[in-house]
Short mmCIF file of C-alpha atoms and ligand atoms in Angstrom, two decimals:
data_model
loop_
_atom_site.label_atom_id
_atom_site.label_comp_id
_atom_site.label_asym_id
_atom_site.label_seq_id
_atom_site.Cartn_x
_atom_site.Cartn_y
_atom_site.Cartn_z
CA MET A 1 -0.07 0.12 0.21
CA SER A 2 1.17 3.31 -1.27
CA GLU A 3 1.97 5.84 1.77
CA GLN A 4 -0.19 7.22 4.26
CA ILE A 5 -0.42 10.42 5.63
CA ALA A 6 -1.36 12.36 8.13
CA TYR A 7 -2.10 15.70 9.29
CA LEU A 8 -2.14 16.33 13.44
CA ASN A 9 -2.59 19.53 14.97
CA GLY A 10 -1.72 21.17 10.91
CA GLU A 11 0.99 18.92 10.20
CA TYR A 12 1.90 16.90 7.50
CA LEU A 13 3.47 13.82 8.31
CA ARG A 14 3.51 9.61 7.13
CA LEU A 15 1.44 8.36 9.69
CA GLU A 16 3.69 6.28 11.31
CA ASP A 17 5.53 9.24 12.62
CA ALA A 18 2.63 10.34 13.85
CA ARG A 19 2.13 11.11 18.03
CA VAL A 20 0.89 12.37 21.14
CA PRO A 21 1.68 13.24 24.11
CA VAL A 22 -0.04 10.60 27.09
CA LEU A 23 -1.55 12.61 29.04
CA ASP A 24 -3.45 13.08 26.59
CA ARG A 25 -7.36 13.48 27.04
CA GLY A 26 -7.51 11.43 23.62
CA PHE A 27 -5.76 9.27 25.17
CA ILE A 28 -6.65 8.61 29.08
CA PHE A 29 -10.00 9.35 29.49
CA GLY A 30 -11.65 8.88 25.82
CA ASP A 31 -12.89 12.48 25.65
CA GLY A 32 -12.72 12.90 22.28
CA VAL A 33 -15.18 12.41 19.26
CA TYR A 34 -14.31 12.17 15.43
CA GLU A 35 -16.40 11.08 11.80
CA VAL A 36 -15.35 9.12 9.24
CA ILE A 37 -15.90 10.28 5.83
CA PRO A 38 -16.23 8.26 2.37
CA VAL A 39 -15.03 9.53 -0.81
CA TYR A 40 -15.53 8.07 -4.38
CA ALA A 41 -13.53 10.02 -6.90
CA GLY A 42 -11.72 12.60 -4.83
CA LYS A 43 -15.16 13.58 -3.86
CA PRO A 44 -16.36 13.71 -0.30
CA LEU A 45 -19.86 12.16 0.67
CA ARG A 46 -22.09 14.11 1.97
CA LEU A 47 -19.56 16.48 3.76
CA ALA A 48 -21.38 18.69 4.88
CA ALA A 49 -23.79 16.39 6.66
CA HIS A 50 -20.62 15.17 8.32
CA LEU A 51 -19.62 18.49 9.51
CA GLN A 52 -22.79 19.01 10.94
CA ARG A 53 -22.55 15.96 12.61
CA LEU A 54 -19.65 16.79 14.17
CA ALA A 55 -20.14 20.23 15.44
CA ARG A 56 -23.36 18.27 17.31
CA SER A 57 -21.27 16.14 19.28
CA LEU A 58 -18.78 18.68 20.04
CA ALA A 59 -21.28 20.93 21.12
CA ALA A 60 -22.51 17.59 23.28
CA ILE A 61 -19.01 17.15 25.02
CA LYS A 62 -18.28 20.93 25.02
CA LEU A 63 -15.61 21.31 23.09
CA PRO A 64 -15.21 24.47 20.27
CA ASN A 65 -14.88 23.53 17.06
CA PRO A 66 -11.21 24.47 16.00
CA HIS A 67 -11.98 24.86 12.20
CA THR A 68 -14.73 26.63 10.20
CA ASP A 69 -16.46 24.15 7.48
CA GLU A 70 -14.33 25.92 5.23
CA GLU A 71 -11.35 25.72 6.83
CA TRP A 72 -12.37 21.89 7.34
CA ALA A 73 -13.02 21.30 4.01
CA GLN A 74 -9.71 22.67 3.03
CA LEU A 75 -7.77 20.03 5.00
CA LEU A 76 -9.82 17.32 3.51
CA ALA A 77 -9.02 18.14 -0.28
CA GLU A 78 -5.48 18.65 1.04
CA LEU A 79 -5.06 15.50 3.28
CA VAL A 80 -7.57 13.17 0.46
CA LYS A 81 -5.08 15.27 -2.97
CA ARG A 82 -1.47 13.56 -0.30
CA HIS A 83 -2.63 9.90 -1.81
CA PRO A 84 -3.38 7.76 -4.24
CA TRP A 85 -5.95 6.76 -4.29
CA ALA A 86 -9.71 7.70 -6.16
CA ASP A 87 -12.14 6.09 -3.64
CA GLN A 88 -10.77 6.61 0.07
CA SER A 89 -11.77 7.14 4.16
CA ILE A 90 -11.39 9.63 5.66
CA TYR A 91 -10.06 9.01 9.75
CA LEU A 92 -11.31 13.24 11.59
CA HIS A 93 -10.25 12.96 14.85
CA ILE A 94 -10.66 15.74 17.62
CA THR A 95 -9.82 15.41 21.66
CA ARG A 96 -9.21 18.04 24.15
CA GLY A 97 -6.06 17.82 24.08
CA VAL A 98 -3.05 17.76 27.17
CA ALA A 99 -4.15 18.40 30.36
CA PRO A 100 -2.63 17.14 34.19
CA ARG A 101 -4.74 14.11 34.49
CA ASN A 102 -8.17 15.08 35.78
CA HIS A 103 -11.89 14.68 35.48
CA ALA A 104 -12.95 17.72 35.37
CA PHE A 105 -12.34 20.28 32.26
CA PRO A 106 -8.79 21.51 31.98
CA ALA A 107 -9.36 25.39 32.09
CA VAL A 108 -7.26 26.40 28.35
CA THR A 109 -8.32 23.59 25.89
CA LYS A 110 -6.05 22.93 23.01
CA PRO A 111 -7.56 20.60 20.85
CA THR A 112 -5.45 17.76 19.64
CA VAL A 113 -6.92 17.60 15.46
CA PHE A 114 -6.10 14.88 13.65
CA MET A 115 -6.77 12.87 10.46
CA MET A 116 -5.87 10.42 8.33
CA SER A 117 -7.03 8.45 4.98
CA GLY A 118 -6.91 5.59 3.42
CA PRO A 119 -8.03 3.69 0.43
CA LEU A 120 -12.34 2.89 0.67
CA LYS A 121 -12.84 -0.50 1.54
CA LEU A 122 -16.26 -1.75 0.89
CA PRO A 123 -17.40 -5.44 1.30
CA SER A 124 -16.28 -8.16 -0.20
CA ALA A 125 -18.49 -9.00 -3.69
CA GLU A 126 -18.77 -11.69 -2.01
CA GLU A 127 -20.42 -10.36 1.19
CA ARG A 128 -22.73 -8.10 -1.02
CA SER A 129 -24.06 -11.17 -3.52
CA ALA A 130 -24.51 -14.32 -0.26
CA GLY A 131 -25.44 -11.22 2.58
CA VAL A 132 -23.98 -11.33 6.35
CA ARG A 133 -24.17 -13.54 9.51
CA THR A 134 -24.96 -11.61 12.21
CA LEU A 135 -24.84 -11.87 15.89
CA SER A 136 -27.76 -10.18 19.09
CA LEU A 137 -27.09 -8.12 21.78
CA GLU A 138 -28.49 -6.84 23.87
CA ASP A 139 -27.23 -2.65 24.27
CA PHE A 140 -25.17 -2.00 27.05
CA ARG A 141 -23.59 1.07 25.43
CA TRP A 142 -25.28 4.49 27.66
CA GLN A 143 -27.20 6.51 27.11
CA ARG A 144 -25.53 8.98 24.55
CA CYS A 145 -24.82 6.84 21.66
CA ASP A 146 -26.15 10.22 19.28
CA ILE A 147 -22.55 11.48 20.12
CA LYS A 148 -20.00 10.45 17.96
CA SER A 149 -17.86 10.17 20.74
CA ILE A 150 -14.36 8.54 20.49
CA ALA A 151 -14.53 6.13 24.06
CA LEU A 152 -15.75 3.00 21.53
CA LEU A 153 -15.26 -0.32 24.54
CA GLY A 154 -18.71 -0.58 24.44
CA ASN A 155 -18.52 -0.65 20.75
CA CYS A 156 -15.85 -2.32 20.75
CA LEU A 157 -17.37 -5.32 23.64
CA LEU A 158 -20.36 -6.13 21.21
CA ARG A 159 -18.66 -5.57 17.78
CA GLN A 160 -15.75 -8.71 19.26
CA ALA A 161 -18.05 -10.91 21.08
CA ALA A 162 -20.00 -11.27 16.97
CA VAL A 163 -16.53 -11.46 15.51
CA GLU A 164 -16.23 -14.17 17.81
CA ALA A 165 -19.38 -16.54 17.43
CA GLY A 166 -18.49 -16.13 13.52
CA CYS A 167 -20.77 -12.87 12.59
CA LYS A 168 -19.88 -9.55 11.07
CA GLU A 169 -21.98 -6.98 12.66
CA ALA A 170 -22.79 -7.83 15.98
CA VAL A 171 -27.06 -6.52 16.08
CA LEU A 172 -28.24 -4.20 19.14
CA PHE A 173 -31.28 -4.11 21.12
CA ARG A 174 -31.78 -2.50 24.35
CA ASP A 175 -35.30 -3.42 26.76
CA GLY A 176 -36.66 -5.46 24.11
CA TRP A 177 -36.08 -2.29 21.12
CA LEU A 178 -34.14 -2.62 18.32
CA THR A 179 -31.21 0.32 18.64
CA GLU A 180 -27.84 -0.62 16.01
CA GLY A 181 -25.01 -2.70 14.65
CA ALA A 182 -22.26 -2.30 16.62
CA ALA A 183 -20.63 0.30 14.10
CA SER A 184 -24.33 0.91 12.05
CA ASN A 185 -27.97 1.58 11.43
CA ILE A 186 -30.30 -0.84 11.24
CA PHE A 187 -32.81 -1.10 8.67
CA VAL A 188 -35.89 -3.94 8.17
CA ILE A 189 -38.23 -4.58 5.51
CA GLU A 190 -41.70 -5.81 6.57
CA ASN A 191 -44.85 -6.10 3.92
CA GLY A 192 -42.65 -3.94 1.26
CA THR A 193 -42.07 -1.37 4.01
CA LEU A 194 -38.79 0.20 4.43
CA LEU A 195 -39.07 0.09 8.80
CA ALA A 196 -36.29 2.56 10.93
CA PRO A 197 -35.50 3.36 14.46
CA PRO A 198 -36.19 6.89 15.32
CA ILE A 199 -33.02 9.18 15.31
CA ASP A 200 -32.91 9.86 19.68
CA HIS A 201 -30.27 9.43 21.99
CA LEU A 202 -29.91 5.90 21.42
CA ILE A 203 -28.72 5.73 18.47
CA LEU A 204 -26.04 7.33 16.12
CA PRO A 205 -27.92 9.61 13.15
CA GLY A 206 -25.70 8.17 10.92
CA ILE A 207 -25.62 9.95 7.02
CA THR A 208 -25.88 6.68 5.24
CA TYR A 209 -29.45 6.07 7.18
CA GLU A 210 -30.17 9.72 6.30
CA ILE A 211 -29.37 8.17 2.41
CA THR A 212 -31.33 5.97 2.55
CA LEU A 213 -34.20 6.83 3.91
CA GLU A 214 -33.94 9.74 1.42
CA LEU A 215 -34.05 6.67 -1.44
CA ALA A 216 -36.72 4.88 -0.45
CA HIS A 217 -38.73 8.27 -0.47
CA GLN A 218 -37.33 9.58 -3.83
CA HIS A 219 -38.31 6.00 -5.24
CA GLY A 220 -41.58 5.58 -3.65
CA MET A 221 -40.68 2.43 -1.90
CA PRO A 222 -43.31 2.06 1.59
CA VAL A 223 -41.01 3.92 4.83
CA LYS A 224 -42.26 4.47 8.19
CA VAL A 225 -39.62 5.91 10.58
CA ALA A 226 -40.91 4.00 14.28
CA PRO A 227 -39.30 2.00 17.19
CA ILE A 228 -39.00 -1.42 16.58
CA SER A 229 -39.43 -4.32 18.27
CA GLU A 230 -37.34 -7.17 18.75
CA ALA A 231 -40.17 -9.48 17.29
CA GLN A 232 -40.84 -7.73 14.72
CA THR A 233 -36.93 -7.21 13.73
CA ARG A 234 -36.99 -11.24 14.36
CA GLN A 235 -39.68 -12.03 11.36
CA ALA A 236 -38.25 -9.21 9.08
CA ASP A 237 -38.38 -10.43 5.28
CA GLU A 238 -35.61 -8.67 4.95
CA LEU A 239 -32.97 -6.51 7.54
CA TRP A 240 -30.19 -4.81 6.59
CA LEU A 241 -26.84 -2.24 8.01
CA THR A 242 -25.42 1.00 6.59
CA SER A 243 -22.79 2.44 7.27
CA SER A 244 -20.18 5.04 5.41
CA THR A 245 -17.90 1.45 4.69
CA ASN A 246 -20.59 -0.97 3.50
CA GLU A 247 -23.08 1.54 2.25
CA VAL A 248 -26.09 -0.67 2.39
CA LEU A 249 -25.20 -4.22 2.64
CA ALA A 250 -28.46 -7.09 3.18
CA ILE A 251 -28.00 -9.17 6.36
CA THR A 252 -28.96 -12.77 5.75
CA GLU A 253 -28.96 -14.32 8.92
CA LEU A 254 -29.32 -13.49 12.54
CA ASP A 255 -28.36 -15.49 14.96
CA GLY A 256 -27.57 -18.31 13.40
CA HIS A 257 -31.44 -18.57 11.80
CA PRO A 258 -32.22 -17.27 7.71
CA VAL A 259 -33.93 -13.58 7.53
CA GLY A 260 -36.47 -13.99 5.38
CA SER A 261 -35.66 -16.49 2.28
CA GLY A 262 -31.69 -15.84 3.73
CA ARG A 263 -30.77 -14.49 0.96
CA PRO A 264 -30.17 -11.14 0.44
CA GLY A 265 -34.16 -9.59 -0.52
CA PRO A 266 -35.94 -7.68 -3.79
CA ALA A 267 -36.11 -4.26 -2.07
CA TRP A 268 -31.96 -4.07 -0.28
CA ARG A 269 -31.25 -5.07 -4.38
CA GLN A 270 -33.37 -2.18 -5.54
CA MET A 271 -32.08 0.21 -2.48
CA SER A 272 -28.57 -1.54 -3.46
CA GLU A 273 -28.92 -0.53 -7.38
CA TRP A 274 -30.44 2.85 -6.30
CA PHE A 275 -27.12 3.37 -4.08
CA GLU A 276 -25.24 2.79 -6.92
CA ALA A 277 -26.28 5.37 -8.68
CA PHE A 278 -26.57 7.68 -6.25
CA LYS A 279 -22.81 6.86 -6.32
CA ARG A 280 -22.39 8.10 -9.66
CA ASP A 281 -23.84 11.03 -9.64
CA LEU A 282 -21.42 12.04 -6.92
CA ARG A 283 -18.99 10.57 -8.57
CA SER A 284 -19.22 12.84 -11.46
CA GLY A 285 -20.00 15.80 -9.63
CA ALA A 286 -24.40 15.95 -9.32
CA GLU A 287 -25.29 14.19 -6.29
CA GLY A 288 -28.95 12.57 -6.88
CA VAL A 289 -31.02 12.52 -4.57
CA ALA A 290 -33.92 15.63 -4.31
CA SER A 291 -32.46 16.76 -1.44
CA ALA A 292 -28.93 16.62 -1.60
CA GLY A 293 -27.26 19.65 -0.26
CA VAL A 294 -29.85 19.64 2.73
CA THR A 295 -28.34 18.63 5.86
CA ARG A 296 -29.76 17.35 8.61
CA ALA A 297 -27.96 15.38 10.70
CA GLY A 298 -28.53 15.14 13.76
CA ALA A 299 -31.54 17.48 13.78
CA PRO A 300 -33.91 14.92 15.03
CA VAL A 301 -31.76 14.14 18.03
CA GLU A 302 -32.33 17.54 18.92
CA ALA A 303 -35.85 17.35 18.56
CA ALA A 304 -36.00 14.28 20.21
CA LEU A 305 -34.08 15.71 23.40
CA ALA A 306 -35.40 19.12 24.14
CA GLY A 307 -37.84 18.91 26.70
CA THR A 308 -36.71 15.75 28.12
CA PRO A 309 -34.37 14.90 31.14
CA ALA A 310 -31.79 13.74 29.44
CA ALA A 311 -31.61 16.88 27.42
CA GLY A 312 -28.12 19.08 27.89
N1 PDD B 1 -19.74 3.97 12.30
N2 PDD B 1 -23.96 3.62 14.12
C1 PDD B 1 -22.45 3.96 14.41
C2 PDD B 1 -22.36 3.01 16.39
C3 PDD B 1 -21.41 4.08 13.76
O1 PDD B 1 -20.30 3.48 14.50
C4 PDD B 1 -21.97 3.88 12.77
C5 PDD B 1 -20.47 4.82 11.99
C6 PDD B 1 -22.77 4.19 12.42
C7 PDD B 1 -23.91 4.21 10.47
O2 PDD B 1 -22.81 6.28 10.12
P1 PDD B 1 -22.72 6.49 9.01
O3 PDD B 1 -23.75 5.97 8.24
O4 PDD B 1 -22.47 8.27 9.05
O5 PDD B 1 -20.66 5.65 8.67
C8 PDD B 1 -23.99 4.33 13.07
C9 PDD B 1 -18.04 4.48 10.83
C10 PDD B 1 -18.10 3.91 10.10
C11 PDD B 1 -17.06 3.61 11.86
O6 PDD B 1 -16.96 4.50 13.62
O7 PDD B 1 -16.23 3.69 11.66
#
């Protein structure tokens, strides 16, 4: 693989040479937030939505945004330019910086800003044609899964349990209700309707989730955003997982049982075609979804949290 370049606090350097002091609060407390932004033919997918979600995560942890959206766009473009791959995956990470170890925030903060890019690794042809296996698990993470926090131990433990069971992803339930995957959002197809769990404080407002719903609306696939029970999930005709690095992938097995026919279903094949067309438009510079440019990531969370004791 070609050499990976990192951006760290204003400098570009070889990824293997990038260093952060051990007292960085990201290292000590996991005190930071991140984004993963796919890049197709040099063009970041829904950059405005990713930056809006980043701003939301930063505000939620009371960390001032170190850059304007224009500055972020320039930094990202520069990082992309320094790598040879047409399709890349950018990892962007901001921590509260270096300070003596103390749970409360330091009086003065100099955030650590780190970015790296690698070739975009999408699911294999085999995973796309056969779908993937999943394991259901109780979602034992915290109550602010809407924040894209770098503190991902819960997600790592859940993903690892799935991997140890020979699965690609965990499907998480909290008190009998579907939340999401360890690093993905989950959709259900029931009698031809696309069901999605509502965006609230218990799931990440995925950019791919948003695009999937937009594509369904645009093409007239019936959509219902409402809480989904574990029983509904287990009886689904189809299950999908979505994320920036998986796009839309069919889940064909849950806990060793086939989902629907046990093969990627007709609704998934349709969505997959719409997603491919959407990517073609992005590559050619004309994003195809009607509401492209309208960035809503996180806005529904604000609405969901407004007025609840968990708010703020
Ligand atoms: N994860 N839910 C969780 C918990 C996630 O970690 C992710 C993505 C998603 C999907 O969000 P999006 O569609 O914006 O990628 C949902 C990234 C890819 C990661 O941690 O690597």
